[in-house]
């Protein structure tokens, strides 16, 4: 599948085949491909909860009452870290290596990141959601390229999900992505209209 086919083939599938799973190795391949997504300072301020068990799905369904949650073999809770620019983020260790071990230079860069993203709640949220949103899109395309269908969802009680899965207040639930395979006994609606260049681009 080339990239154009991946873009054209990905659909939000409403109907998951409950008899077809996504085996653990394949899920790992999807995520390990998707993490090539870009992020600010390469900080990767994200994490994922893979909800696979019946009990986990029921807990999630209480706060995201969509049948897909119960039907799909796995649903990913995509989580953004609003304070992922802080020095405790382990990706800074890699940055330090790239900087030849220059701790002063690293501290300067960390200060710059904190100044950009840590100065208001709005900035913190943008930081978490923009980066984790790109990961989410990357997951859906990676899945499609590896033969797995997906469905993104934001119809949920975000705070309810955060608390149910014991995420700290500096974490924000960005969206859910169910993964699996289309139940072929159902037909998807045709691809809906997309606004194109002439409608959405303003040249200045
Ligand atoms: C961030 C986001 C949130 C969404 N939330 C829901 C949702 O809660 N429930 C749902 O049925 N579909 C949801 N969708 C799926 C969209 O309705 C779907 O992507 C859109 O209609 C375009 O269809 P396509 O993905 O098949 O091209 C969501 C999609 C995105 C990207």
mmCIF file of N, CA, C and O in Angstrom, residues 122-192:
data_model
loop_
_atom_site.group_PDB
_atom_site.id
_atom_site.type_symbol
_atom_site.label_atom_id
_atom_site.label_comp_id
_atom_site.label_asym_id
_atom_site.label_seq_id
_atom_site.Cartn_x
_atom_site.Cartn_y
_atom_site.Cartn_z
ATOM 1 N N UNK A 122 -3.596 27.488 28.796
ATOM 2 C CA UNK A 122 -3.924 27.332 27.377
ATOM 3 C C UNK A 122 -2.718 26.794 26.607
ATOM 4 O O UNK A 122 -2.837 25.879 25.790
ATOM 5 N N UNK A 123 -1.554 27.349 26.884
ATOM 6 C CA UNK A 123 -0.352 26.877 26.194
ATOM 7 C C UNK A 123 -0.025 25.427 26.527
ATOM 8 O O UNK A 123 0.394 24.648 25.672
ATOM 9 N N UNK A 124 -0.237 25.086 27.789
ATOM 10 C CA UNK A 124 0.035 23.704 28.210
ATOM 11 C C UNK A 124 -0.889 22.726 27.481
ATOM 12 O O UNK A 124 -0.462 21.659 27.039
ATOM 13 N N UNK A 125 -2.143 23.133 27.378
ATOM 14 C CA UNK A 125 -3.127 22.262 26.720
ATOM 15 C C UNK A 125 -2.830 22.143 25.221
ATOM 16 O O UNK A 125 -2.896 21.058 24.645
ATOM 17 N N UNK A 126 -2.474 23.284 24.617
ATOM 18 C CA UNK A 126 -2.124 23.243 23.188
ATOM 19 C C UNK A 126 -0.939 22.327 22.945
ATOM 20 O O UNK A 126 -0.900 21.560 21.987
ATOM 21 N N UNK A 127 0.044 22.454 23.816
ATOM 22 C CA UNK A 127 1.245 21.620 23.710
ATOM 23 C C UNK A 127 0.862 20.140 23.751
ATOM 24 O O UNK A 127 1.263 19.345 22.893
ATOM 25 N N UNK A 128 0.054 19.776 24.748
ATOM 26 C CA UNK A 128 -0.317 18.364 24.908
ATOM 27 C C UNK A 128 -1.180 17.893 23.736
ATOM 28 O O UNK A 128 -0.938 16.817 23.165
ATOM 29 N N UNK A 129 -2.165 18.685 23.368
ATOM 30 C CA UNK A 129 -3.135 18.207 22.369
ATOM 31 C C UNK A 129 -2.592 18.247 20.948
ATOM 32 O O UNK A 129 -2.914 17.362 20.145
ATOM 33 N N UNK A 130 -1.780 19.243 20.640
ATOM 34 C CA UNK A 130 -1.269 19.294 19.261
ATOM 35 C C UNK A 130 -0.330 18.119 19.014
ATOM 36 O O UNK A 130 -0.414 17.426 17.991
ATOM 37 N N UNK A 131 0.544 17.851 19.976
ATOM 38 C CA UNK A 131 1.491 16.741 19.785
ATOM 39 C C UNK A 131 0.788 15.383 19.799
ATOM 40 O O UNK A 131 1.005 14.547 18.920
ATOM 41 N N UNK A 132 -0.078 15.170 20.785
ATOM 42 C CA UNK A 132 -0.766 13.866 20.870
ATOM 43 C C UNK A 132 -1.744 13.692 19.704
ATOM 44 O O UNK A 132 -1.993 12.565 19.265
ATOM 45 N N UNK A 133 -2.270 14.804 19.196
ATOM 46 C CA UNK A 133 -3.157 14.711 18.028
ATOM 47 C C UNK A 133 -2.411 14.204 16.803
ATOM 48 O O UNK A 133 -2.950 13.409 16.014
ATOM 49 N N UNK A 134 -1.166 14.654 16.652
ATOM 50 C CA UNK A 134 -0.371 14.163 15.514
ATOM 51 C C UNK A 134 -0.051 12.680 15.691
ATOM 52 O O UNK A 134 -0.055 11.917 14.719
ATOM 53 N N UNK A 135 0.210 12.271 16.928
ATOM 54 C CA UNK A 135 0.427 10.839 17.169
ATOM 55 C C UNK A 135 -0.826 10.048 16.788
ATOM 56 O O UNK A 135 -0.736 8.995 16.147
ATOM 57 N N UNK A 136 -1.974 10.578 17.157
ATOM 58 C CA UNK A 136 -3.236 9.877 16.875
ATOM 59 C C UNK A 136 -3.408 9.665 15.365
ATOM 60 O O UNK A 136 -3.730 8.560 14.913
ATOM 61 N N UNK A 137 -3.177 10.721 14.609
ATOM 62 C CA UNK A 137 -3.317 10.584 13.148
ATOM 63 C C UNK A 137 -2.305 9.584 12.604
ATOM 64 O O UNK A 137 -2.617 8.755 11.739
ATOM 65 N N UNK A 138 -1.101 9.664 13.159
ATOM 66 C CA UNK A 138 -0.042 8.752 12.725
ATOM 67 C C UNK A 138 -0.439 7.300 13.009
ATOM 68 O O UNK A 138 -0.172 6.397 12.199
ATOM 69 N N UNK A 139 -1.089 7.069 14.138
ATOM 70 C CA UNK A 139 -1.525 5.702 14.483
ATOM 71 C C UNK A 139 -2.546 5.205 13.460
ATOM 72 O O UNK A 139 -2.479 4.059 13.003
ATOM 73 N N UNK A 140 -3.486 6.074 13.089
ATOM 74 C CA UNK A 140 -4.539 5.615 12.166
ATOM 75 C C UNK A 140 -3.968 5.278 10.792
ATOM 76 O O UNK A 140 -4.370 4.293 10.177
ATOM 77 N N UNK A 141 -2.997 6.056 10.331
ATOM 78 C CA UNK A 141 -2.392 5.742 9.032
ATOM 79 C C UNK A 141 -1.460 4.524 9.142
ATOM 80 O O UNK A 141 -1.422 3.690 8.242
ATOM 81 N N UNK A 142 -0.734 4.441 10.248
ATOM 82 C CA UNK A 142 0.135 3.258 10.429
ATOM 83 C C UNK A 142 -0.721 1.992 10.455
ATOM 84 O O UNK A 142 -0.386 0.977 9.830
ATOM 85 N N UNK A 143 -1.849 2.075 11.167
ATOM 86 C CA UNK A 143 -2.744 0.910 11.252
ATOM 87 C C UNK A 143 -3.226 0.526 9.853
ATOM 88 O O UNK A 143 -3.152 -0.654 9.462
ATOM 89 N N UNK A 144 -3.697 1.514 9.113
ATOM 90 C CA UNK A 144 -4.226 1.208 7.768
ATOM 91 C C UNK A 144 -3.149 0.549 6.911
ATOM 92 O O UNK A 144 -3.412 -0.421 6.195
ATOM 93 N N UNK A 145 -1.934 1.072 6.998
ATOM 94 C CA UNK A 145 -0.850 0.529 6.165
ATOM 95 C C UNK A 145 -0.540 -0.919 6.544
ATOM 96 O O UNK A 145 -0.004 -1.674 5.743
ATOM 97 N N UNK A 146 -0.886 -1.305 7.776
ATOM 98 C CA UNK A 146 -0.625 -2.676 8.235
ATOM 99 C C UNK A 146 -1.913 -3.514 8.244
ATOM 100 O O UNK A 146 -1.984 -4.561 8.887
ATOM 101 N N UNK A 147 -2.934 -3.022 7.552
ATOM 102 C CA UNK A 147 -4.154 -3.811 7.352
ATOM 103 C C UNK A 147 -5.153 -3.749 8.496
ATOM 104 O O UNK A 147 -6.025 -4.623 8.608
ATOM 105 N N UNK A 148 -5.051 -2.717 9.335
ATOM 106 C CA UNK A 148 -5.967 -2.610 10.481
ATOM 107 C C UNK A 148 -6.803 -1.334 10.342
ATOM 108 O O UNK A 148 -6.276 -0.260 10.052
ATOM 109 N N UNK A 149 -8.108 -1.466 10.563
ATOM 110 C CA UNK A 149 -9.018 -0.323 10.484
ATOM 111 C C UNK A 149 -9.077 0.403 11.831
ATOM 112 O O UNK A 149 -8.693 -0.145 12.869
ATOM 113 N N UNK A 150 -9.626 1.625 11.783
ATOM 114 C CA UNK A 150 -9.651 2.437 13.005
ATOM 115 C C UNK A 150 -10.903 3.295 13.068
ATOM 116 O O UNK A 150 -11.621 3.446 12.073
ATOM 117 N N UNK A 151 -11.133 3.853 14.229
ATOM 118 C CA UNK A 151 -12.195 4.865 14.383
ATOM 119 C C UNK A 151 -11.822 5.781 15.540
ATOM 120 O O UNK A 151 -11.707 5.339 16.683
ATOM 121 N N UNK A 152 -11.617 7.059 15.213
ATOM 122 C CA UNK A 152 -11.309 8.044 16.256
ATOM 123 C C UNK A 152 -12.603 8.496 16.913
ATOM 124 O O UNK A 152 -13.640 8.565 16.263
ATOM 125 N N UNK A 153 -12.524 8.820 18.197
ATOM 126 C CA UNK A 153 -13.713 9.289 18.925
ATOM 127 C C UNK A 153 -13.345 10.356 19.954
ATOM 128 O O UNK A 153 -12.351 10.214 20.664
ATOM 129 N N UNK A 154 -14.172 11.392 20.005
ATOM 130 C CA UNK A 154 -14.037 12.338 21.117
ATOM 131 C C UNK A 154 -15.360 12.511 21.848
ATOM 132 O O UNK A 154 -15.457 13.360 22.733
ATOM 133 N N UNK A 155 -16.341 11.704 21.469
ATOM 134 C CA UNK A 155 -17.626 11.750 22.167
ATOM 135 C C UNK A 155 -17.520 10.995 23.482
ATOM 136 O O UNK A 155 -17.799 9.801 23.554
ATOM 137 N N UNK A 156 -17.081 11.705 24.508
ATOM 138 C CA UNK A 156 -16.890 11.044 25.819
ATOM 139 C C UNK A 156 -16.831 12.096 26.914
ATOM 140 O O UNK A 156 -16.704 13.293 26.658
ATOM 141 N N UNK A 157 -16.887 11.640 28.129
ATOM 142 C CA UNK A 157 -16.653 12.490 29.290
ATOM 143 C C UNK A 157 -15.136 12.425 29.554
ATOM 144 O O UNK A 157 -14.641 11.468 30.167
ATOM 145 N N UNK A 158 -14.419 13.419 29.055
ATOM 146 C CA UNK A 158 -12.942 13.384 29.110
ATOM 147 C C UNK A 158 -12.425 13.270 30.539
ATOM 148 O O UNK A 158 -11.511 12.495 30.823
ATOM 149 N N UNK A 159 -13.005 14.089 31.430
ATOM 150 C CA UNK A 159 -12.547 14.059 32.832
ATOM 151 C C UNK A 159 -12.873 12.723 33.479
ATOM 152 O O UNK A 159 -12.087 12.185 34.282
ATOM 153 N N UNK A 160 -14.048 12.188 33.116
ATOM 154 C CA UNK A 160 -14.446 10.885 33.658
ATOM 155 C C UNK A 160 -13.450 9.809 33.258
ATOM 156 O O UNK A 160 -13.033 8.991 34.090
ATOM 157 N N UNK A 161 -13.031 9.827 31.997
ATOM 158 C CA UNK A 161 -12.057 8.829 31.518
ATOM 159 C C UNK A 161 -10.723 9.044 32.230
ATOM 160 O O UNK A 161 -10.079 8.094 32.692
ATOM 161 N N UNK A 162 -10.314 10.291 32.360
ATOM 162 C CA UNK A 162 -9.020 10.570 33.011
ATOM 163 C C UNK A 162 -8.995 9.990 34.430
ATOM 164 O O UNK A 162 -8.039 9.323 34.836
ATOM 165 N N UNK A 163 -10.077 10.246 35.162
ATOM 166 C CA UNK A 163 -10.116 9.786 36.560
ATOM 167 C C UNK A 163 -10.251 8.266 36.634
ATOM 168 O O UNK A 163 -9.586 7.622 37.438
ATOM 169 N N UNK A 164 -11.104 7.695 35.778
ATOM 170 C CA UNK A 164 -11.326 6.234 35.813
ATOM 171 C C UNK A 164 -10.019 5.472 35.590
ATOM 172 O O UNK A 164 -9.784 4.428 36.180
ATOM 173 N N UNK A 165 -9.152 6.051 34.721
ATOM 174 C CA UNK A 165 -7.897 5.349 34.409
ATOM 175 C C UNK A 165 -6.705 5.932 35.184
ATOM 176 O O UNK A 165 -5.545 5.733 34.797
ATOM 177 N N UNK A 166 -7.052 6.659 36.256
ATOM 178 C CA UNK A 166 -6.064 7.125 37.239
ATOM 179 C C UNK A 166 -4.918 7.914 36.624
ATOM 180 O O UNK A 166 -3.742 7.664 36.907
ATOM 181 N N UNK A 167 -5.296 8.857 35.758
ATOM 182 C CA UNK A 167 -4.281 9.725 35.153
ATOM 183 C C UNK A 167 -4.180 11.008 35.975
ATOM 184 O O UNK A 167 -5.204 11.579 36.374
ATOM 185 N N UNK A 168 -2.936 11.467 36.210
ATOM 186 C CA UNK A 168 -2.721 12.698 36.989
ATOM 187 C C UNK A 168 -3.357 13.893 36.294
ATOM 188 O O UNK A 168 -3.616 13.871 35.100
ATOM 189 N N UNK A 169 -3.498 14.972 37.070
ATOM 190 C CA UNK A 169 -4.139 16.176 36.517
ATOM 191 C C UNK A 169 -3.323 16.845 35.421
ATOM 192 O O UNK A 169 -3.858 17.619 34.632
ATOM 193 N N UNK A 170 -2.018 16.559 35.366
ATOM 194 C CA UNK A 170 -1.216 17.152 34.285
ATOM 195 C C UNK A 170 -1.396 16.389 32.957
ATOM 196 O O UNK A 170 -0.828 16.765 31.942
ATOM 197 N N UNK A 171 -2.186 15.322 33.000
ATOM 198 C CA UNK A 171 -2.463 14.559 31.777
ATOM 199 C C UNK A 171 -3.836 14.950 31.248
ATOM 200 O O UNK A 171 -4.745 15.260 32.022
ATOM 201 N N UNK A 172 -3.984 14.926 29.940
ATOM 202 C CA UNK A 172 -5.293 15.211 29.352
ATOM 203 C C UNK A 172 -5.646 14.121 28.336
ATOM 204 O O UNK A 172 -4.786 13.712 27.550
ATOM 205 N N UNK A 173 -6.874 13.651 28.408
ATOM 206 C CA UNK A 173 -7.318 12.642 27.441
ATOM 207 C C UNK A 173 -7.643 13.381 26.142
ATOM 208 O O UNK A 173 -8.445 14.318 26.131
ATOM 209 N N UNK A 174 -6.986 12.996 25.064
ATOM 210 C CA UNK A 174 -7.095 13.736 23.799
ATOM 211 C C UNK A 174 -8.164 13.129 22.894
ATOM 212 O O UNK A 174 -8.991 13.841 22.324
ATOM 213 N N UNK A 175 -8.140 11.843 22.724
ATOM 214 C CA UNK A 175 -9.182 11.157 21.957
ATOM 215 C C UNK A 175 -9.035 9.650 22.164
ATOM 216 O O UNK A 175 -8.060 9.181 22.782
ATOM 217 N N UNK A 176 -10.009 8.929 21.657
ATOM 218 C CA UNK A 176 -9.945 7.463 21.673
ATOM 219 C C UNK A 176 -9.775 6.994 20.243
ATOM 220 O O UNK A 176 -10.290 7.638 19.315
ATOM 221 N N UNK A 177 -9.077 5.889 20.058
ATOM 222 C CA UNK A 177 -8.996 5.279 18.722
ATOM 223 C C UNK A 177 -9.274 3.790 18.875
ATOM 224 O O UNK A 177 -8.469 3.054 19.477
ATOM 225 N N UNK A 178 -10.403 3.361 18.328
ATOM 226 C CA UNK A 178 -10.668 1.913 18.287
ATOM 227 C C UNK A 178 -9.945 1.339 17.082
ATOM 228 O O UNK A 178 -9.896 1.956 16.009
ATOM 229 N N UNK A 179 -9.395 0.149 17.276
ATOM 230 C CA UNK A 179 -8.684 -0.542 16.195
ATOM 231 C C UNK A 179 -9.275 -1.935 15.999
ATOM 232 O O UNK A 179 -9.675 -2.588 16.971
ATOM 233 N N UNK A 180 -9.310 -2.388 14.763
ATOM 234 C CA UNK A 180 -9.827 -3.725 14.476
ATOM 235 C C UNK A 180 -10.082 -3.875 12.985
ATOM 236 O O UNK A 180 -9.354 -3.283 12.173
ATOM 237 N N UNK A 181 -11.109 -4.633 12.678
ATOM 238 C CA UNK A 181 -11.416 -4.877 11.265
ATOM 239 C C UNK A 181 -12.895 -4.659 11.003
ATOM 240 O O UNK A 181 -13.735 -4.995 11.850
ATOM 241 N N UNK A 182 -13.182 -4.107 9.843
ATOM 242 C CA UNK A 182 -14.575 -3.831 9.479
ATOM 243 C C UNK A 182 -15.390 -5.119 9.460
ATOM 244 O O UNK A 182 -14.956 -6.141 8.904
ATOM 245 N N UNK A 183 -16.558 -5.064 10.051
ATOM 246 C CA UNK A 183 -17.523 -6.160 9.947
ATOM 247 C C UNK A 183 -18.135 -6.078 8.544
ATOM 248 O O UNK A 183 -18.916 -5.168 8.248
ATOM 249 N N UNK A 184 -17.723 -7.012 7.702
ATOM 250 C CA UNK A 184 -18.065 -6.938 6.274
ATOM 251 C C UNK A 184 -19.568 -7.086 6.019
ATOM 252 O O UNK A 184 -20.025 -6.841 4.905
ATOM 253 N N UNK A 185 -20.333 -7.479 7.024
ATOM 254 C CA UNK A 185 -21.778 -7.596 6.794
ATOM 255 C C UNK A 185 -22.452 -6.219 6.840
ATOM 256 O O UNK A 185 -23.636 -6.088 6.575
ATOM 257 N N UNK A 186 -21.687 -5.196 7.203
ATOM 258 C CA UNK A 186 -22.202 -3.819 7.196
ATOM 259 C C UNK A 186 -21.530 -3.008 6.091
ATOM 260 O O UNK A 186 -20.391 -3.303 5.716
ATOM 261 N N UNK A 187 -22.251 -1.997 5.613
ATOM 262 C CA UNK A 187 -21.672 -1.133 4.578
ATOM 263 C C UNK A 187 -21.467 0.258 5.161
ATOM 264 O O UNK A 187 -22.364 0.800 5.817
ATOM 265 N N UNK A 188 -20.295 0.814 4.909
ATOM 266 C CA UNK A 188 -20.034 2.173 5.377
ATOM 267 C C UNK A 188 -20.723 3.166 4.449
ATOM 268 O O UNK A 188 -20.904 2.898 3.260
ATOM 269 N N UNK A 189 -21.092 4.323 4.985
ATOM 270 C CA UNK A 189 -21.554 5.412 4.119
ATOM 271 C C UNK A 189 -20.427 5.753 3.160
ATOM 272 O O UNK A 189 -19.246 5.584 3.502
ATOM 273 N N UNK A 190 -20.790 6.259 1.958
ATOM 274 C CA UNK A 190 -19.700 6.700 1.072
ATOM 275 C C UNK A 190 -18.884 7.793 1.758
ATOM 276 O O UNK A 190 -19.392 8.464 2.659
ATOM 277 N N UNK A 191 -17.671 7.935 1.348
ATOM 278 C CA UNK A 191 -16.797 8.967 1.933
ATOM 279 C C UNK A 191 -17.489 10.341 1.838
ATOM 280 O O UNK A 191 -17.979 10.729 0.795
ATOM 281 N N UNK A 192 -17.535 11.036 2.935
ATOM 282 C CA UNK A 192 -18.225 12.332 2.969
ATOM 283 C C UNK A 192 -17.379 13.416 2.293
ATOM 284 O O UNK A 192 -16.154 13.299 2.168
#
